[in-house]
CSV table of C-alpha atoms in Angstrom, one decimal:
chain,number,residue,atom,x,y,z
A,165,MET,CA,23.5,109.4,-51.9
A,166,SER,CA,25.9,108.9,-48.9
A,167,THR,CA,28.3,111.5,-47.7
A,168,THR,CA,31.7,111.0,-46.0
A,169,LYS,CA,31.7,112.4,-42.5
A,170,PRO,CA,34.7,114.6,-41.5
A,171,GLN,CA,37.1,112.5,-39.5
A,172,VAL,CA,38.4,113.5,-36.1
A,173,ASN,CA,41.1,112.1,-33.8
A,174,ILE,CA,40.8,112.3,-30.0
A,175,TYR,CA,43.7,111.5,-27.7
A,176,CYS,CA,42.9,111.0,-24.0
A,177,ASP,CA,44.7,110.8,-20.7
A,178,GLU,CA,44.1,111.2,-17.1
A,179,SER,CA,46.0,112.5,-14.0
A,180,ARG,CA,45.9,112.3,-10.2
A,181,HIS,CA,43.0,109.6,-10.2
A,182,THR,CA,45.2,107.3,-8.0
A,183,SER,CA,47.2,109.9,-6.2
A,184,GLY,CA,46.3,110.1,-2.5
A,185,GLY,CA,47.8,113.5,-1.9
A,186,ASP,CA,45.6,115.5,-4.4
A,187,ASP,CA,41.9,116.2,-3.9
A,188,PHE,CA,41.2,116.8,-7.7
A,189,MET,CA,41.7,114.4,-10.6
A,190,VAL,CA,41.5,115.3,-14.2
A,191,ILE,CA,40.6,113.5,-17.3
A,192,GLY,CA,41.2,115.1,-20.6
A,193,ALA,CA,41.6,114.9,-24.4
A,194,ILE,CA,43.2,116.6,-27.4
A,195,LYS,CA,41.1,116.8,-30.5
A,196,CYS,CA,42.2,117.4,-34.0
A,197,ASP,CA,41.1,116.7,-37.6
A,198,ARG,CA,42.4,113.3,-38.7
A,199,GLU,CA,44.0,114.8,-41.8
A,200,LEU,CA,46.1,117.2,-39.7
A,201,LYS,CA,47.5,114.6,-37.3
A,202,LYS,CA,50.7,113.7,-39.4
A,203,GLU,CA,51.5,117.5,-39.9
A,204,ILE,CA,51.3,118.2,-36.2
A,205,VAL,CA,53.2,115.2,-35.0
A,206,HIS,CA,55.9,116.1,-37.6
A,207,LYS,CA,56.1,119.6,-36.2
A,208,ILE,CA,56.5,118.2,-32.7
A,209,HIS,CA,59.3,116.0,-33.8
A,210,CYS,CA,61.0,118.9,-35.5
A,211,MET,CA,60.7,121.0,-32.2
A,212,LYS,CA,62.2,118.1,-30.2
A,213,ARG,CA,65.1,118.1,-32.7
A,214,ASP,CA,65.5,121.9,-32.7
A,215,PHE,CA,65.4,122.1,-28.9
A,216,ASN,CA,67.5,118.9,-28.4
A,217,THR,CA,64.7,117.3,-26.4
A,218,GLN,CA,64.7,113.5,-26.6
A,219,GLY,CA,62.3,110.9,-25.4
A,220,GLU,CA,58.8,111.2,-24.0
A,221,PHE,CA,57.5,114.5,-22.9
A,222,GLY,CA,54.6,115.3,-20.5
A,223,TRP,CA,53.8,117.2,-17.3
A,224,LYS,CA,56.1,115.3,-15.1
A,225,ARG,CA,59.0,115.9,-17.4
A,226,LEU,CA,58.6,119.7,-17.6
A,227,SER,CA,61.8,121.1,-16.3
A,228,PRO,CA,63.9,124.4,-16.7
A,229,ASN,CA,66.3,122.9,-19.1
A,230,ARG,CA,63.4,122.0,-21.5
A,231,LYS,CA,61.6,125.3,-21.1
A,232,ASN,CA,61.9,126.4,-24.8
A,233,PHE,CA,60.5,123.2,-26.0
A,234,TYR,CA,57.5,123.1,-23.5
A,235,PHE,CA,56.6,126.7,-24.0
A,236,GLY,CA,56.8,126.2,-27.8
A,237,LEU,CA,54.1,123.5,-27.4
A,238,ILE,CA,51.8,126.3,-26.1
A,239,ASP,CA,52.4,128.2,-29.2
A,240,LEU,CA,51.8,125.1,-31.3
A,241,PHE,CA,48.4,124.5,-29.6
A,242,PHE,CA,47.3,128.0,-30.6
A,243,GLU,CA,48.9,127.8,-34.1
A,244,TYR,CA,46.9,124.7,-35.2
A,245,ASP,CA,43.3,123.8,-35.1
A,246,LEU,CA,43.6,121.8,-31.9
A,247,SER,CA,41.2,121.8,-29.0
A,248,PHE,CA,41.4,120.5,-25.4
A,249,ARG,CA,38.6,119.4,-23.1
A,250,CYS,CA,38.9,118.1,-19.6
A,251,ILE,CA,36.7,117.1,-16.6
A,252,VAL,CA,37.9,118.1,-13.2
A,253,VAL,CA,36.5,115.9,-10.4
A,254,ASP,CA,36.8,116.6,-6.6
A,255,LYS,CA,37.6,113.0,-5.4
A,256,ARG,CA,36.2,113.8,-2.0
A,257,LYS,CA,32.7,114.0,-3.5
A,258,ILE,CA,32.6,110.7,-5.2
A,259,ASN,CA,30.5,108.1,-3.6
A,260,ASP,CA,31.2,104.8,-5.5
A,261,GLU,CA,29.4,102.7,-2.7
A,262,ILE,CA,26.1,104.3,-3.6
A,263,PHE,CA,26.4,105.0,-7.3
A,264,ASN,CA,28.8,102.3,-8.6
A,265,ASP,CA,28.2,99.4,-6.3
A,266,GLY,CA,31.6,100.0,-4.7
A,267,ASP,CA,33.4,99.7,-8.1
A,268,LYS,CA,35.9,102.6,-8.3
A,269,GLU,CA,36.9,101.5,-11.8
A,270,LEU,CA,33.4,101.8,-13.0
A,271,GLY,CA,33.1,105.3,-11.5
A,272,PHE,CA,36.3,106.3,-13.3
A,273,TYR,CA,35.1,105.3,-16.7
A,274,LYS,CA,31.7,107.1,-16.0
A,275,PHE,CA,33.8,110.2,-15.8
A,276,TYR,CA,35.6,109.4,-18.9
A,277,TYR,CA,32.2,109.1,-20.6
A,278,LEU,CA,31.1,112.5,-19.3
A,279,MET,CA,34.4,114.1,-20.5
A,280,LEU,CA,33.9,112.6,-24.0
A,281,ARG,CA,30.2,113.0,-24.4
A,282,ASP,CA,30.0,116.8,-24.7
A,283,THR,CA,33.1,117.1,-27.0
A,284,LEU,CA,31.6,114.7,-29.7
A,285,GLU,CA,29.9,116.7,-32.5
A,286,TYR,CA,27.1,115.5,-35.0
A,287,ASP,CA,28.0,114.5,-38.4
A,288,LYS,CA,31.6,113.5,-37.7
A,289,ASP,CA,33.6,110.2,-37.6
A,290,TYR,CA,35.7,109.7,-34.5
A,291,HIS,CA,38.9,107.8,-33.8
A,292,ILE,CA,39.3,107.9,-30.0
A,293,TYR,CA,42.7,106.8,-28.3
A,294,LEU,CA,43.0,106.3,-24.6
A,295,ASP,CA,46.3,106.0,-22.8
A,296,TRP,CA,46.4,102.3,-21.9
A,297,GLN,CA,46.0,101.1,-18.3
A,298,GLN,CA,45.3,97.8,-16.7
A,299,ASN,CA,41.7,97.3,-15.7
A,300,LYS,CA,40.1,94.7,-13.5
A,301,ASP,CA,37.2,94.5,-16.0
A,302,GLN,CA,38.7,93.8,-19.6
A,303,HIS,CA,35.5,95.2,-21.2
A,304,ARG,CA,35.9,98.7,-19.9
A,305,PHE,CA,36.8,100.1,-23.2
A,306,SER,CA,34.3,98.3,-25.3
A,307,THR,CA,31.5,99.3,-22.9
A,308,LEU,CA,32.6,103.0,-22.9
A,309,LYS,CA,32.5,102.9,-26.8
A,310,TYR,CA,29.0,101.2,-26.6
A,311,PHE,CA,27.6,103.9,-24.5
A,312,LEU,CA,29.0,106.8,-26.5
A,313,GLN,CA,27.7,105.2,-29.7
A,314,LYS,CA,24.3,104.8,-28.2
A,315,LYS,CA,24.4,108.6,-27.2
A,316,LEU,CA,25.3,109.4,-30.7
A,317,LEU,CA,23.1,107.0,-32.7
A,318,GLY,CA,22.4,108.2,-36.1
A,319,LYS,CA,24.1,111.5,-35.4
A,320,ALA,CA,27.8,110.6,-35.5
A,321,LYS,CA,30.1,107.8,-35.9
A,322,ILE,CA,32.8,106.2,-33.7
A,323,SER,CA,35.0,104.1,-36.0
A,324,CYS,CA,37.3,103.1,-33.2
A,325,LEU,CA,37.9,103.5,-29.4
A,326,GLU,CA,41.1,101.8,-28.3
A,327,PRO,CA,43.9,101.9,-25.8
A,328,VAL,CA,47.3,102.7,-26.9
A,329,THR,CA,50.6,103.2,-25.1
A,330,SER,CA,51.7,106.8,-24.8
A,331,THR,CA,55.1,106.1,-26.1
A,332,ASN,CA,55.6,107.7,-29.4
A,333,GLN,CA,52.1,109.2,-29.2
A,334,PRO,CA,52.9,113.0,-29.1
A,335,LEU,CA,49.3,114.0,-28.9
A,336,ILE,CA,48.5,111.9,-25.9
A,337,GLU,CA,51.6,113.5,-24.3
A,338,LEU,CA,50.3,117.0,-25.3
A,339,ALA,CA,47.0,116.0,-23.5
A,340,ASP,CA,49.0,114.8,-20.4
A,341,LEU,CA,50.8,118.2,-20.3
A,342,PHE,CA,47.5,120.2,-20.3
A,343,ILE,CA,45.8,117.9,-17.9
A,344,GLY,CA,48.8,118.2,-15.6
A,345,ALA,CA,48.7,121.9,-15.7
A,346,VAL,CA,44.9,122.1,-14.8
A,347,GLY,CA,45.4,119.6,-12.0
A,348,TYR,CA,48.5,121.4,-10.7
A,349,GLN,CA,46.4,124.6,-10.2
A,350,TYR,CA,43.3,123.0,-9.0
A,351,ASN,CA,45.2,121.3,-6.3
A,352,ASN,CA,46.9,124.6,-5.4
A,353,ARG,CA,50.5,123.2,-6.1
A,354,SER,CA,53.3,125.8,-6.5
A,355,GLU,CA,56.5,123.9,-5.6
A,356,SER,CA,57.9,124.2,-9.0
A,357,GLU,CA,58.7,127.7,-10.4
A,358,ILE,CA,58.8,126.4,-14.0
A,359,LYS,CA,55.4,124.7,-13.7
A,360,VAL,CA,53.9,127.7,-12.1
A,361,GLU,CA,55.2,129.8,-15.1
A,362,PHE,CA,53.9,127.3,-17.6
A,363,CYS,CA,50.4,127.5,-16.1
A,364,HIS,CA,50.5,131.2,-16.0
A,365,THR,CA,51.7,131.5,-19.6
A,366,LEU,CA,49.0,129.1,-20.9
A,367,ALA,CA,46.3,130.8,-18.9
A,368,GLN,CA,47.4,134.2,-20.2
A,369,LYS,CA,47.2,132.9,-23.8
A,370,LEU,CA,43.7,131.6,-23.1
A,371,ASN,CA,42.8,134.9,-21.5
A,372,ASP,CA,43.8,136.9,-24.6
A,373,LEU,CA,41.7,134.6,-26.6
A,374,ASN,CA,38.7,134.5,-24.3
A,375,PRO,CA,38.8,136.7,-21.1
A,376,ARG,CA,35.3,135.6,-20.1
A,377,PHE,CA,36.6,132.3,-18.5
A,378,PHE,CA,40.3,133.0,-18.0
A,379,LYS,CA,40.3,136.5,-16.6
A,380,ARG,CA,42.0,135.5,-13.4
A,381,GLY,CA,45.1,134.5,-15.3
A,382,ASN,CA,45.1,130.9,-14.0
A,383,LEU,CA,43.5,127.5,-14.9
A,384,ASN,CA,41.7,126.9,-11.7
A,385,THR,CA,38.5,127.9,-13.4
A,386,PHE,CA,35.7,126.4,-15.5
A,387,THR,CA,34.1,127.2,-18.9
A,388,SER,CA,30.8,126.9,-20.5
A,389,ARG,CA,29.9,123.7,-22.4
A,390,ASP,CA,30.3,125.4,-25.8
A,391,GLU,CA,33.8,126.8,-25.1
A,392,LYS,CA,35.7,125.2,-28.1
A,393,LYS,CA,39.5,125.8,-27.7
A,394,PHE,CA,40.1,124.9,-24.0
A,395,ASN,CA,37.2,123.5,-22.3
A,396,ILE,CA,37.3,122.8,-18.4
A,397,PHE,CA,34.3,121.0,-17.0
A,398,ARG,CA,34.1,121.0,-13.2
A,399,TRP,CA,31.9,118.1,-12.1
A,400,GLU,CA,29.6,118.5,-9.2
A,401,PRO,CA,27.5,115.6,-7.9
A,402,SER,CA,23.7,115.9,-8.5
A,403,ASN,CA,21.6,116.2,-5.4
């Protein structure tokens, strides 16, 4: 007798992987039960209406005149059964010549694999959506799906892994917001008062939830692999 696996959506994005001025790049994802997706997206649309915030949102668009909306998104994250995971990579430690035959794009998707690998749980059915970007190799997305399926063979299912545009994808935009915040503090940025305040507010909420990892009150930290709500994995190259 077959049983239906719980269905889960994962929305992915990345930040600072092509920026020459920052040492750390971040790849991350928001995860939620598939049946909750419509309710959460509807709530975000209502918040945009209530706070008179139109168009796309994300880290780059965080500004003082949108403060109530953006800080409300922090409350929404804790209100719903949403989780976030990211991998933080010091780009100075990447050696694509040795490990990826000089192919930076291949190295980038290996980090995507590492970020997703440990957030996938057994006995679930995943629908994974990546923010679309132009690749030199048109098979990158299918290759990523293949290796994730191979890792999970017989234990979980990946129904789809596909690129989507972030326009009208509020949960990808929410992932972008949290990725941006982590990257902002890892790269020791502080030029925007509202962004510093956003990072501090988010970190304090996380500290209230789990002071083990966020006791310093900022996001320049890392968590254990089994941290569920807000997981930060700092990659270090193996010797």
